[in-house]
Structure formats: C-alpha cells, structure tokens
Short mmCIF file of C-alpha atoms and ligand atoms in Angstrom, two decimals:
data_model
loop_
_atom_site.label_atom_id
_atom_site.label_comp_id
_atom_site.label_asym_id
_atom_site.label_seq_id
_atom_site.Cartn_x
_atom_site.Cartn_y
_atom_site.Cartn_z
CA MET A 1 -2.67 27.98 20.51
CA ALA A 2 -4.80 26.46 17.67
CA ASP A 3 -5.52 22.87 19.17
CA LEU A 4 -5.63 20.66 15.97
CA ILE A 5 -8.57 17.91 16.68
CA LEU A 6 -8.39 14.33 15.87
CA LYS A 7 -10.67 11.88 14.32
CA PRO A 8 -11.78 9.58 16.55
CA GLY A 9 -8.74 6.08 16.73
CA ARG A 10 -5.95 8.37 15.00
CA GLU A 11 -3.99 8.90 18.09
CA LYS A 12 -2.44 5.91 17.75
CA SER A 13 0.80 6.82 16.65
CA LEU A 14 1.08 10.04 18.51
CA ARG A 15 0.74 7.65 21.90
CA ARG A 16 3.43 5.67 20.74
CA GLN A 17 5.27 9.67 19.86
CA HIS A 18 5.75 9.10 16.29
CA PRO A 19 5.77 12.70 15.94
CA TRP A 20 4.06 12.90 12.40
CA VAL A 21 0.03 13.77 12.20
CA PHE A 22 -1.64 13.11 8.88
CA SER A 23 -3.96 14.61 7.32
CA GLY A 24 -6.12 12.02 6.57
CA ALA A 25 -6.53 12.08 10.63
CA VAL A 26 -7.07 16.05 11.03
CA ALA A 27 -10.48 15.84 11.63
CA GLU A 28 -10.33 19.94 12.28
CA LEU A 29 -8.62 23.20 13.22
CA ARG A 30 -10.08 24.56 16.10
CA GLY A 31 -8.70 28.52 16.18
CA THR A 32 -6.48 29.67 13.50
CA ALA A 33 -2.80 28.85 12.94
CA ALA A 34 -0.14 29.98 10.10
CA PRO A 35 1.92 27.42 8.74
CA GLY A 36 5.20 26.73 11.32
CA ASP A 37 3.00 27.47 14.04
CA THR A 38 2.85 25.72 17.11
CA VAL A 39 -0.42 23.96 17.37
CA ARG A 40 -2.16 21.55 20.42
CA VAL A 41 -2.89 18.41 19.02
CA CYS A 42 -5.49 16.34 20.62
CA ASP A 43 -7.58 13.07 20.42
CA ALA A 44 -11.36 13.22 19.44
CA ARG A 45 -12.55 13.96 23.43
CA GLY A 46 -10.26 17.13 22.82
CA GLN A 47 -7.09 15.61 25.02
CA PRO A 48 -4.30 16.97 24.54
CA LEU A 49 -1.33 14.38 22.62
CA ALA A 50 1.07 17.20 21.30
CA GLN A 51 2.72 20.10 20.16
CA ALA A 52 3.07 20.52 16.93
CA ALA A 53 4.34 22.37 13.95
CA TYR A 54 1.29 23.31 11.96
CA SER A 55 2.22 22.66 8.10
CA PRO A 56 -1.41 23.06 5.95
CA SER A 57 0.10 22.40 2.71
CA SER A 58 1.41 19.69 3.71
CA GLN A 59 0.37 15.81 3.65
CA ILE A 60 1.77 15.41 7.03
CA ARG A 61 -0.70 18.17 8.18
CA ALA A 62 1.28 18.81 11.65
CA ARG A 63 5.63 17.23 12.57
CA ALA A 64 5.30 16.68 16.82
CA TRP A 65 7.86 19.11 18.79
CA THR A 66 7.44 17.35 22.03
CA PHE A 67 4.74 15.56 23.71
CA ASP A 68 4.64 17.57 26.93
CA ALA A 69 1.63 19.53 27.09
CA GLY A 70 3.30 21.90 29.72
CA ALA A 71 6.28 22.07 27.74
CA ARG A 72 6.99 25.40 25.92
CA VAL A 73 7.92 26.01 22.14
CA ASP A 74 10.39 28.71 22.08
CA ALA A 75 14.41 29.67 21.01
CA GLY A 76 14.78 28.16 24.56
CA PHE A 77 13.81 24.99 23.80
CA LEU A 78 14.75 24.61 20.40
CA ALA A 79 18.17 25.61 21.40
CA ALA A 80 18.51 22.94 24.26
CA ARG A 81 16.97 20.08 21.28
CA ILE A 82 20.38 21.57 19.13
CA GLU A 83 23.12 21.38 22.07
CA ALA A 84 21.22 17.85 23.28
CA ALA A 85 22.18 16.52 19.12
CA VAL A 86 25.24 18.27 18.74
CA ARG A 87 26.94 16.89 22.69
CA ARG A 88 25.55 13.15 21.14
CA ARG A 89 27.55 13.41 17.80
CA GLY A 90 30.52 14.00 21.07
CA ARG A 91 34.29 15.34 20.13
CA ILE A 92 34.51 17.67 17.56
CA ASP A 93 36.77 16.48 14.25
CA PRO A 94 38.44 19.62 13.11
CA GLY A 95 39.11 18.43 9.61
CA GLY A 96 36.63 16.15 9.45
CA ALA A 97 32.81 15.67 8.57
CA ALA A 98 29.76 14.94 11.05
CA ARG A 99 25.91 15.40 10.49
CA LEU A 100 24.71 16.99 13.74
CA VAL A 101 21.27 17.47 13.61
CA HIS A 102 19.52 14.40 11.68
CA GLY A 103 15.91 16.01 11.70
CA GLU A 104 13.22 13.77 13.42
CA SER A 105 15.84 11.04 15.40
CA ASP A 106 17.00 14.18 17.11
CA GLY A 107 13.65 15.99 17.84
CA LEU A 108 13.96 18.56 15.54
CA PRO A 109 11.73 17.02 12.39
CA GLY A 110 12.69 18.63 9.72
CA LEU A 111 16.39 20.29 10.30
CA ILE A 112 19.60 19.31 9.18
CA ALA A 113 22.77 20.01 9.82
CA ASP A 114 26.26 18.79 8.61
CA ARG A 115 29.93 20.35 9.43
CA TYR A 116 31.91 20.76 7.75
CA ALA A 117 35.35 21.67 8.54
CA ASP A 118 34.45 25.10 10.64
CA LEU A 119 31.51 25.57 8.40
CA LEU A 120 27.85 24.11 9.15
CA VAL A 121 25.82 23.24 5.94
CA VAL A 122 21.49 23.30 7.19
CA GLN A 123 18.33 22.50 5.68
CA TYR A 124 15.46 23.49 6.79
CA LEU A 125 12.86 21.19 4.58
CA SER A 126 9.76 21.27 7.35
CA ALA A 127 7.39 24.68 7.65
CA GLY A 128 8.24 24.00 11.95
CA ALA A 129 11.83 24.22 11.38
CA GLU A 130 11.36 27.17 8.71
CA ARG A 131 9.29 29.52 11.33
CA TRP A 132 11.74 28.65 13.73
CA ARG A 133 14.98 29.70 11.17
CA GLU A 134 16.56 32.55 12.61
CA GLU A 135 16.61 31.28 16.24
CA ILE A 136 18.26 27.37 14.95
CA ALA A 137 20.77 29.71 13.05
CA ASP A 138 21.69 31.58 16.45
CA ALA A 139 21.73 28.11 18.73
CA LEU A 140 23.46 25.91 15.84
CA LEU A 141 26.53 28.38 15.81
CA ARG A 142 26.23 28.60 19.95
CA ALA A 143 26.47 24.92 20.13
CA THR A 144 29.30 24.04 17.60
CA GLY A 145 31.19 27.15 18.46
CA LEU A 146 31.74 27.70 14.79
CA ALA A 147 30.89 31.40 13.58
CA ARG A 148 29.68 30.41 9.81
CA LEU A 149 26.41 28.84 8.42
CA TYR A 150 25.33 28.27 4.91
CA GLU A 151 21.98 27.67 4.25
CA ARG A 152 21.18 25.11 1.35
CA SER A 153 17.27 24.97 2.13
CA ASP A 154 16.71 23.60 -1.97
CA ALA A 155 15.78 20.00 -1.70
CA ASP A 156 12.79 19.24 -3.41
CA VAL A 157 10.82 17.65 -0.43
CA ARG A 158 10.20 21.86 0.76
CA ALA A 159 8.03 22.03 -2.02
CA LEU A 160 5.58 19.84 -0.35
CA GLU A 161 5.73 22.07 3.03
CA GLY A 162 4.59 25.29 0.37
CA LEU A 163 8.39 26.64 0.75
CA ALA A 164 9.95 27.96 -1.41
CA PRO A 165 13.74 26.62 -2.00
CA ARG A 166 16.21 28.97 -1.13
CA SER A 167 19.77 28.88 -0.62
CA GLY A 168 23.12 31.28 0.04
CA PRO A 169 24.93 32.45 3.16
CA LEU A 170 22.61 32.63 6.21
CA ARG A 171 25.23 33.10 9.20
CA GLY A 172 29.05 34.79 8.42
CA ALA A 173 30.19 34.72 4.42
CA ALA A 174 29.87 32.43 1.66
CA PRO A 175 33.37 30.37 1.82
CA ASP A 176 35.38 31.80 -0.66
CA ALA A 177 37.55 29.28 -1.46
CA PRO A 178 36.70 25.35 -2.10
CA LEU A 179 36.16 24.00 1.27
CA THR A 180 38.70 20.59 2.37
CA ILE A 181 37.62 18.25 4.32
CA VAL A 182 39.89 15.39 6.02
CA VAL A 183 37.94 12.46 6.83
CA TYR A 184 40.46 9.70 7.32
CA GLY A 185 43.38 11.22 5.90
CA LEU A 186 41.52 11.24 2.74
CA ARG A 187 41.33 14.76 1.58
CA LEU A 188 38.00 15.82 0.04
CA VAL A 189 36.56 18.79 -1.47
CA VAL A 190 32.86 20.02 -0.87
CA GLU A 191 30.53 22.18 -2.66
CA VAL A 192 28.57 23.94 -0.30
CA ALA A 193 26.37 25.91 -2.67
CA HIS A 194 26.31 23.50 -5.87
CA GLY A 195 27.10 19.95 -4.47
CA ASN A 196 24.08 17.24 -3.95
CA ASN A 197 22.50 17.19 -0.40
CA THR A 198 24.52 19.56 1.71
CA GLY A 199 27.65 18.94 -0.62
CA PHE A 200 28.87 15.60 0.44
CA TYR A 201 27.42 12.51 1.73
CA VAL A 202 28.73 12.04 5.15
CA ASP A 203 26.12 8.66 6.18
CA PRO A 204 28.69 5.86 4.46
CA ARG A 205 31.55 7.18 5.81
CA ASP A 206 31.85 3.88 8.29
CA ASN A 207 31.15 2.06 5.07
CA ARG A 208 33.98 3.73 3.26
CA ARG A 209 36.39 2.78 5.42
CA LEU A 210 34.94 -1.30 5.23
CA ALA A 211 35.74 -1.59 2.10
CA ARG A 212 39.46 0.45 2.16
CA GLU A 213 39.58 -2.74 4.63
CA ALA A 214 38.00 -4.89 1.83
CA ALA A 215 40.38 -3.06 -0.10
CA ALA A 216 43.79 -3.89 2.06
CA GLY A 217 46.40 -6.74 1.78
CA GLY A 218 45.79 -7.42 -1.73
CA GLY A 219 41.70 -8.08 -1.19
CA ALA A 220 40.53 -6.05 -4.02
CA ASP A 221 43.09 -5.96 -7.26
CA THR A 222 39.83 -4.78 -9.41
CA ALA A 223 37.14 -2.37 -8.63
CA LEU A 224 34.24 -0.50 -9.95
CA ASN A 225 32.21 2.09 -7.90
CA VAL A 226 29.10 3.53 -9.74
CA PHE A 227 27.25 6.40 -8.98
CA CYS A 228 30.82 7.07 -7.34
CA TYR A 229 29.24 10.84 -6.62
CA THR A 230 32.66 12.75 -5.94
CA GLY A 231 34.64 9.68 -5.46
CA ALA A 232 34.81 9.06 -1.65
CA PHE A 233 34.79 5.00 -1.77
CA SER A 234 37.28 5.18 -4.86
CA LEU A 235 39.47 6.84 -3.28
CA ALA A 236 39.18 5.33 -0.08
CA LEU A 237 39.40 1.24 -1.90
CA ALA A 238 42.86 3.19 -3.76
CA ALA A 239 44.58 3.74 -0.30
CA GLY A 240 43.44 0.13 0.82
CA GLY A 241 45.54 -1.26 -2.11
CA ALA A 242 42.81 -1.43 -5.14
CA ARG A 243 45.43 -0.90 -7.99
CA ALA A 244 42.45 -0.80 -10.67
CA VAL A 245 39.36 1.31 -9.67
CA LEU A 246 36.78 2.19 -12.84
CA SER A 247 34.83 5.29 -11.42
CA ILE A 248 31.12 5.97 -12.60
CA ASP A 249 29.12 8.39 -12.64
CA SER A 250 26.78 10.86 -14.73
CA SER A 251 27.31 14.31 -13.54
CA GLY A 252 31.14 15.43 -15.66
CA ALA A 253 31.51 18.03 -12.33
CA ALA A 254 31.61 15.17 -9.89
CA LEU A 255 33.74 13.64 -11.70
CA ASP A 256 36.31 16.93 -11.95
CA LEU A 257 35.67 16.95 -8.16
CA ALA A 258 37.02 12.98 -7.91
CA ARG A 259 40.12 13.79 -10.12
CA ALA A 260 41.03 16.58 -7.93
CA ASN A 261 40.05 14.98 -4.58
CA ALA A 262 42.15 12.08 -5.52
CA ALA A 263 45.27 14.15 -6.54
CA ALA A 264 44.44 16.15 -3.28
CA SER A 265 44.57 13.23 -1.50
CA GLY A 266 48.40 12.21 -2.95
CA LEU A 267 47.15 8.79 -4.67
CA ASP A 268 48.53 7.39 -8.01
CA PRO A 269 46.22 8.95 -10.78
CA ALA A 270 47.35 6.06 -12.77
CA VAL A 271 45.26 3.57 -10.40
CA PHE A 272 41.64 5.16 -11.38
CA GLU A 273 39.76 5.37 -14.81
CA TRP A 274 36.91 8.07 -14.51
CA ARG A 275 33.90 7.49 -16.53
CA GLU A 276 31.09 10.18 -17.33
CA ALA A 277 28.16 7.73 -18.35
CA ASP A 278 24.81 6.65 -17.58
CA ALA A 279 25.73 3.89 -14.67
CA PHE A 280 22.81 1.69 -16.42
CA ALA A 281 24.24 1.21 -19.91
CA ALA A 282 27.91 1.45 -18.55
CA LEU A 283 26.88 -1.63 -16.27
CA ARG A 284 25.52 -3.93 -19.28
CA GLU A 285 28.53 -2.52 -21.71
CA LEU A 286 30.69 -3.88 -19.09
CA ARG A 287 28.44 -7.08 -18.95
CA ASP A 288 29.30 -7.19 -22.07
CA GLN A 289 32.69 -7.02 -22.74
CA SER A 290 32.71 -10.23 -19.82
CA ARG A 291 34.25 -7.68 -17.77
CA ARG A 292 34.87 -8.89 -13.84
CA PHE A 293 36.30 -7.26 -10.42
CA ASP A 294 37.59 -8.40 -7.22
CA LEU A 295 34.49 -5.75 -5.60
CA VAL A 296 32.53 -3.75 -6.77
CA VAL A 297 30.20 -0.80 -4.65
CA LEU A 298 26.60 0.46 -6.43
CA ASP A 299 25.60 3.76 -4.05
CA PRO A 300 22.94 4.94 -6.30
CA PRO A 301 20.84 7.63 -5.45
CA LYS A 302 17.38 7.91 -3.95
CA PHE A 303 15.33 5.51 -7.07
CA ALA A 304 12.10 5.73 -4.34
CA PRO A 305 11.42 9.88 -3.42
CA THR A 306 7.91 9.12 -2.70
CA PRO A 307 5.83 6.06 -1.70
CA ALA A 308 4.21 5.71 -4.80
CA SER A 309 7.66 5.38 -6.90
CA VAL A 310 8.93 2.32 -4.68
CA GLU A 311 7.56 -0.29 -7.51
CA ARG A 312 9.29 1.22 -10.25
CA ALA A 313 12.58 1.80 -7.92
CA ALA A 314 12.86 -2.02 -7.03
CA ARG A 315 12.95 -2.78 -10.52
CA ALA A 316 15.96 0.04 -10.75
CA TYR A 317 17.41 -1.48 -7.63
CA LYS A 318 17.09 -4.67 -9.43
CA ASP A 319 18.16 -4.15 -12.61
CA ILE A 320 21.66 -2.61 -11.20
CA ASN A 321 22.01 -5.27 -8.70
CA LEU A 322 21.77 -8.31 -11.17
CA LEU A 323 24.56 -6.58 -13.16
CA GLY A 324 26.04 -5.57 -10.54
CA MET A 325 26.72 -9.42 -9.33
CA LYS A 326 27.65 -10.67 -12.72
CA LEU A 327 30.70 -8.37 -12.48
CA LEU A 328 31.56 -9.18 -9.49
CA ARG A 329 34.03 -12.52 -9.58
CA PRO A 330 33.76 -15.86 -7.99
CA GLY A 331 34.94 -14.52 -4.13
CA GLY A 332 34.07 -10.75 -4.96
CA ARG A 333 32.12 -8.66 -2.81
CA LEU A 334 29.81 -6.63 -3.22
CA PHE A 335 28.65 -3.10 -1.07
CA THR A 336 25.54 -2.57 -2.09
CA PHE A 337 23.31 0.39 -0.79
CA SER A 338 19.78 2.11 -1.29
CA CYS A 339 19.02 5.46 0.71
CA SER A 340 15.27 5.52 -0.31
CA GLY A 341 13.45 5.35 2.93
CA GLY A 342 10.44 4.10 1.16
CA VAL A 343 12.78 0.73 0.67
CA SER A 344 13.52 -1.20 3.65
CA ALA A 345 15.89 -2.99 4.79
CA GLU A 346 13.89 -6.69 4.41
CA LEU A 347 12.29 -4.91 0.72
CA PHE A 348 16.13 -4.53 -0.02
CA GLN A 349 17.73 -7.70 1.12
CA LYS A 350 14.05 -9.39 -1.14
CA ILE A 351 14.83 -7.50 -4.77
CA VAL A 352 19.11 -8.14 -4.16
CA ALA A 353 18.65 -12.23 -3.50
CA GLY A 354 16.27 -12.04 -6.50
CA ALA A 355 18.62 -10.10 -8.39
CA ALA A 356 21.12 -12.69 -7.70
CA GLN A 357 19.03 -15.36 -8.40
CA ASP A 358 18.23 -13.73 -11.74
CA ALA A 359 22.08 -12.99 -12.70
CA GLY A 360 22.71 -16.99 -11.74
CA CYS A 361 25.00 -16.24 -8.89
CA ASP A 362 24.62 -16.96 -5.11
CA ALA A 363 26.70 -15.12 -2.24
CA VAL A 364 26.06 -14.73 1.93
CA ILE A 365 25.67 -11.86 3.35
CA ALA A 366 28.76 -10.94 5.26
CA ARG A 367 27.69 -7.67 6.69
CA ARG A 368 24.71 -5.68 6.62
CA LEU A 369 25.52 -1.96 6.29
CA TRP A 370 23.89 1.37 7.81
CA ALA A 371 23.99 4.57 7.86
CA ALA A 372 27.31 6.32 10.45
CA PRO A 373 26.38 7.14 14.00
CA ASP A 374 25.95 10.50 13.51
CA HIS A 375 22.76 9.72 11.84
CA PRO A 376 21.10 7.95 14.33
CA VAL A 377 17.48 6.61 13.97
CA ARG A 378 14.89 6.79 17.04
CA LEU A 379 12.98 3.49 17.63
CA ALA A 380 9.52 5.79 17.78
CA PHE A 381 11.03 6.74 14.50
CA PRO A 382 11.61 4.27 12.41
CA GLU A 383 11.67 5.96 8.68
CA GLY A 384 14.71 7.66 9.63
CA GLU A 385 16.80 4.99 9.15
CA TYR A 386 16.83 5.35 5.38
CA LEU A 387 19.95 3.93 4.30
CA LYS A 388 21.09 0.72 4.41
CA GLY A 389 23.09 -1.57 2.60
CA LEU A 390 24.78 -5.59 2.27
CA LEU A 391 28.03 -6.48 1.87
CA LEU A 392 27.52 -9.83 0.03
CA GLU A 393 30.49 -12.20 -1.13
CA ARG A 394 29.78 -14.06 -4.21
CA LEU A 395 30.31 -17.94 -3.97
N1 SAH B 1 28.54 6.91 -3.47
C1 SAH B 1 28.52 8.90 -3.55
C2 SAH B 1 27.24 9.32 -3.26
C3 SAH B 1 26.53 8.74 -4.86
S1 SAH B 1 25.18 10.24 -4.62
C4 SAH B 1 29.08 8.47 -2.68
O1 SAH B 1 29.76 8.06 -2.09
O2 SAH B 1 29.29 10.17 -2.48
C5 SAH B 1 24.28 9.99 -6.55
C6 SAH B 1 25.59 9.70 -7.78
O3 SAH B 1 24.51 9.20 -8.50
C7 SAH B 1 24.89 11.10 -8.21
O4 SAH B 1 26.76 11.63 -8.21
C8 SAH B 1 24.52 11.75 -9.33
O5 SAH B 1 25.45 12.52 -10.30
C9 SAH B 1 24.57 9.95 -9.94
N2 SAH B 1 23.80 9.81 -10.87
C10 SAH B 1 22.46 9.82 -10.72
N3 SAH B 1 21.43 8.95 -12.05
C11 SAH B 1 22.78 8.25 -12.41
C12 SAH B 1 22.94 7.47 -13.48
N4 SAH B 1 21.86 7.08 -14.07
N5 SAH B 1 24.01 6.96 -14.02
C13 SAH B 1 25.31 7.42 -13.13
N6 SAH B 1 25.16 8.25 -12.33
C14 SAH B 1 23.85 8.78 -11.78
#
C-alpha cells in the first residue's frame, strides 16, 4: 500500500475523523497508487491516520474509508458498512422510497443508493466507490434482498474525480414499465433512467407531509409550488385539502409526470394548474398581477454547486424568497429550501431575512426543516447537511 504523506500540521481534520484529504494538505505520495486504490494517509512524521481511497485528479485527493490502521479495506469491509447503513434505515417499506446509503455519512464516501419499490438506484461519485463498483453492487443486493440495481453515475461531480458519466442496468434488467412508488398514500412515477438525481427526491419526504398537514382544515385554500418537478409537494398540498394549487417548473417532461401522478393518486385534476415557465419570470408575473396565496413552496435546484458560486446563488435565493414572500397573504406560510452544500443553514436564514426585509414583510420561523432521517448527518462531517429549509409564517 502506498503512503500519502501530509504536510506538517495538516492532520487535524483527519484526527477529528473528517474523511476528506484536500490536495493542498498533501506533501507527497510514497509508492504508486491507481485511482481508487486504498492508500495509508500519514502525518508529516509518518504516523498513520487513516486508510483512504486515492483520487489523483480530484481536489479531494483522498477520502477515508477508516481511521483504523489495522482494518482491511476489501469486499467484506464494504459489505459490513452497507449492511449497517441498510439496517439503520429500519423496516423496509415495500412500495415506498428511501435513501439506503448516504455517502460519507454512512462511512461510504461517494456512494449513494436509493430504493424505489423493488429497484435500487446507485450513484458512484468518487474514485474509491468506482474502484469497488461490482463488490458494492453485490453487497447492496445481499443487504436488501432485492434483485435489480440500476446505475445513475451521470452526476457532474464525477468529472471532478476524473470519471466519465455512466448509467444503465448494473444487476438485473432495466425497468420495462414506469416504476411507481407509494408515499403516504400518494402514487408517484419515478423515471430512474432519465429523471433528475436518481429519478426522484426522497429527502423532502417529511417536509411534504408537513405541507400536507399545513393545508388541512382550510389551512391553504390557494397554494403555489415553485420548482415543482414531478409534483410531489403539489400532490401533498391537494391531498391535505388545498383547493387550487399552481405549480411551476421549466421542465415540460417533469410536468407531464406531475399531471400523471396527480391522476394516479386519485386527486381532482381541477385543483391543479401546471405551468411550464422560468420560475424567476413567473414569480415576477404573479407579483405584477398582485396574486396572493395562503401557502408557497420554494424548493429550487442547487443554485450553488461549487463553493465559488455561493455569492451568485445567494442573490438567486434572495430573489425568489423576496418574490415568494410578497405573494403570501398575511398569516400565510412559506416553505423555503436550499440544497446547496455551500450555503449553511445560518447563511440561508440570513438571506431569507434580507429578502423579507426588502419585501417589506415580517415573518416568524415556525419550524426549521431538514432532509428526512434516512439522510443522516454525521457529526464529524457537517457537509452532509446539504438540505436546509424554513417554515415561515408571514405576520
Ligand atoms: N421540489 C421538487 C424538487 C425540485 S428539483 C420535489 O419536491 O420533488 C428542481 C426543479 O427545478 C427541477 O424540476 C427543474 O426542472 C426545475 N428548475 C430548474 N431551474 C428552473 C427555473 N429557472 N425555473 C423553473 N424551474 C426550474
């Protein structure tokens, strides 16, 4: 095994069990290692700190598998991590959807596995995960008792690891019919081959339930769902009792699925208006029409995919939140989210506060919102907390 030697004083984060070794912290590689090979990470005096997957083309030069110098990183090691991750999720709901492996937070850097009904959808996003692709696939099937696994390793972050995009069936056949999941009684089609992410967004599950509860008992007769994708929030609002739900997305294909999802869930189509539009323009148009809603959801894509884009992202978050706030009637509620890792919960709250002030509105935080618990956050890896949100009540 090659040794990755750190510069003096650069071992502190590894001693706190943070799994990333940045290129700037590395003094030299002693020996040779191919992408994804396990290397021993040592401090400047040669003391071993971790065993990590080497990624020569990435700024994150190595990702720790373990801080135990005596462990053997092999198929059995990875299978044990995968079993523990699956076990931690608890009972498997057969028709539903869940994140079974959440990367670094499950001790499996760069590996994402979502389950939709009886299909696993996996993303290999690091050189280390890629190195063990076959072993990981087998271990996932063993741990879940499922037979089909589809690969969606086509996220942009693969390029940073020097990996080409790849997607297609990896174990078993590709789904020959649209896959339907049932979440809290709502039926949603998941497009595993072409949909965003792994086909769907499991993480706002509890937030959608909260939106549904907020709409109950006349709590939201009129609702606006911006960046609606396949309509999961819209359906939850209608199921809760909203009488008119306007949903906006720039993707016509996503809106087609959303319409089909509403019908499959037995909801009255007259409740919904699906509008294909750019959200920034559509929000301005609604403002110019002096529209008001009882409840607004803003769940946009990642505006800040890299640390360098945080400032531009902050302006975009402020823009939509300012408009979203203006579209709320007094007493109305705003569910607002950011899934940008580079925008902390504290920064997001500041941005939203600035937006409210500029909109001339005051509001209280009724609740702080996060990803559902199958997206755990490890204490030593706060970067895992990418999704944050606020439930605001306009005064
Ligand atoms: N809220 C959704 C997930 C949103 S994903 C859910 O609960 O499942 C982000 C969505 O924003 C995608 O569907 C994408 O098509 C859409 N989108 C991205 N940029 C947009 C823009 N400028 N205007 C409108 N929609 C946009």
